[in-house]
Short mmCIF file of C-alpha atoms in Angstrom, two decimals:
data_model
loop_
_atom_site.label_atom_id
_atom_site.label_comp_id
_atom_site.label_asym_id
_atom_site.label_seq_id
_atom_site.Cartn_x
_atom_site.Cartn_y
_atom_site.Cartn_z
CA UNK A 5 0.14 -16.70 -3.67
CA UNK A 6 0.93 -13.34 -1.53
CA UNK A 7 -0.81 -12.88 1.60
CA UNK A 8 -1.22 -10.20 3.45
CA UNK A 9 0.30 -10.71 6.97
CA UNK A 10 -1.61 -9.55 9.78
CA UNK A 11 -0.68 -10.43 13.44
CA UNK A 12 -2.73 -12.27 15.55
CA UNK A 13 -5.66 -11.00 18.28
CA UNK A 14 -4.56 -13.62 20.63
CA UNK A 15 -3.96 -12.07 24.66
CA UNK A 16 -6.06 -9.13 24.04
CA UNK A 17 -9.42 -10.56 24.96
CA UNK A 18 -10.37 -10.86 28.48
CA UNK A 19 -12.89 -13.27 29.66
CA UNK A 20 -13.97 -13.44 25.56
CA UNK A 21 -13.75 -9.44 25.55
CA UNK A 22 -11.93 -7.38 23.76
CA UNK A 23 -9.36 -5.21 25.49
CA UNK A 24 -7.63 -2.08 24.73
CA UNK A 25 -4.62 -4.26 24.52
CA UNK A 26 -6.62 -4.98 21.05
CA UNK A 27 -6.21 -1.31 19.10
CA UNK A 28 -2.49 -1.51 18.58
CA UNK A 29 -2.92 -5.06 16.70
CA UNK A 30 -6.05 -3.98 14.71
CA UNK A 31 -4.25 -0.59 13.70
CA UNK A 32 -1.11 -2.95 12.37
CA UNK A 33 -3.64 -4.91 10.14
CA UNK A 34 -5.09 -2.28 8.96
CA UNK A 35 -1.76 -0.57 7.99
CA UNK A 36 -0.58 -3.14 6.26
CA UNK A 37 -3.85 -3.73 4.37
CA UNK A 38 -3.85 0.06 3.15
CA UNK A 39 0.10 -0.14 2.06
CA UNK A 40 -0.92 -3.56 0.01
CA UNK A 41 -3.61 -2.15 -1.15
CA UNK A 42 -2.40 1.24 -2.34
CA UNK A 43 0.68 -1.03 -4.19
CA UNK A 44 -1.73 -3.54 -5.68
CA UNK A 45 -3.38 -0.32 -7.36
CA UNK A 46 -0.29 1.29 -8.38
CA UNK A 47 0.39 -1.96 -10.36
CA UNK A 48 -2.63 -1.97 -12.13
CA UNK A 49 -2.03 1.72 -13.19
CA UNK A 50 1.18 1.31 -14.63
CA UNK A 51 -0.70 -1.67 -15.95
CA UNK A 52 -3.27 0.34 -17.81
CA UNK A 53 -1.33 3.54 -19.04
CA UNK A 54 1.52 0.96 -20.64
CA UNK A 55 -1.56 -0.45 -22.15
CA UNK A 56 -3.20 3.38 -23.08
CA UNK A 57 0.62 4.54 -24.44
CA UNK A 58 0.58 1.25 -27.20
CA UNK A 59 -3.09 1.99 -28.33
CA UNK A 60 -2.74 5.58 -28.27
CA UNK A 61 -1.98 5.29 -32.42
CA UNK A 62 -0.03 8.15 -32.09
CA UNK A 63 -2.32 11.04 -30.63
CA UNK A 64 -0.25 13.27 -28.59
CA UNK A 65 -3.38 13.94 -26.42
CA UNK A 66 -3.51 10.33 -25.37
CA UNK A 67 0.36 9.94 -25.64
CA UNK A 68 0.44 12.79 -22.91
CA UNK A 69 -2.05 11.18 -20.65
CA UNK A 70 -1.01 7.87 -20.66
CA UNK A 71 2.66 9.35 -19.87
CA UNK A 72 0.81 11.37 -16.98
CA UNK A 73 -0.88 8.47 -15.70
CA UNK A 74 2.36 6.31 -15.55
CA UNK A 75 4.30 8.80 -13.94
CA UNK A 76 2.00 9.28 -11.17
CA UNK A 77 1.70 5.75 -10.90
CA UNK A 78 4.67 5.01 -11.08
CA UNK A 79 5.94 7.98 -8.01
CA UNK A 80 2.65 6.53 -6.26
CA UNK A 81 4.70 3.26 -6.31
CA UNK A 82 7.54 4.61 -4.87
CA UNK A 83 5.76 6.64 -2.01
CA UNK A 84 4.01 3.04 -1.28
CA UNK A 85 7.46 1.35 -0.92
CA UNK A 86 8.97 3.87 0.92
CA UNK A 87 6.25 3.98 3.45
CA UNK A 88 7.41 0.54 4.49
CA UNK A 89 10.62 1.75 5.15
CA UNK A 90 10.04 4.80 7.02
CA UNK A 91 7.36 2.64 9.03
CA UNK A 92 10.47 0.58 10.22
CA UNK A 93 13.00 3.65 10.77
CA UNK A 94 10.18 4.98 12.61
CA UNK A 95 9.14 1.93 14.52
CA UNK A 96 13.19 1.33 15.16
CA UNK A 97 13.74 4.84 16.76
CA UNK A 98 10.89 4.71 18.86
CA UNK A 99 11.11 0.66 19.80
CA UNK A 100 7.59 0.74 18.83
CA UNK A 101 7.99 -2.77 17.28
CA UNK A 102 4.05 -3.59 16.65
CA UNK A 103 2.79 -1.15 14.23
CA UNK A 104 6.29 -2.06 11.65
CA UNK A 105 5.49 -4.05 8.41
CA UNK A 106 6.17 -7.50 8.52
#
């Protein structure tokens, strides 16, 4: 089963408050919820257009927005993986090491 990794609030509470020491950790979970998210849904769609192109029974109306709908599923796929990498070049170049994908 995939999980989502999110890093732990542990040393940013203070006497059992939270600290500003807190934002940079819940800003990394919440990254890396968004880029799973947005990937999880960009499965699906290429999902459901394969699925509209074989019961399109021909009709180049739904043929062409089936296609449409895969294609922008599918570059919304790529623009979701290559966030993780640019996230790390980013995070590399600027030795910010806590907002980078795990």
């Amino acid at each position: 089963m995939a999980t989502i990794q999110t890093t732990s609030l542990q040393g940013c509470y203070k006497d059992g408050v939270a600290t500003l020491a807190c934002i940079p950790v819940v800003i990394q979970n919440v990254i890396n919820f968004l880029v799973m998210f947005a990937g999880i849904v960009c499965v699906f769609l290429i999902v459901y257009a394969g699925i509209r192109l074989v019961m399109s029974e021909g009709d180049p109306e739904k043929i062409s927005t089936a296609r449409k709908t895969l294609i922008y599923a599918i570059f919304g796929l790529v623009i979701v993986i290559m966030s993780f990498f640019i996230l790390g070049l980013v995070s590399g170049l600027t030795g910010v090491s806590r907002i980078a994908p795990k």
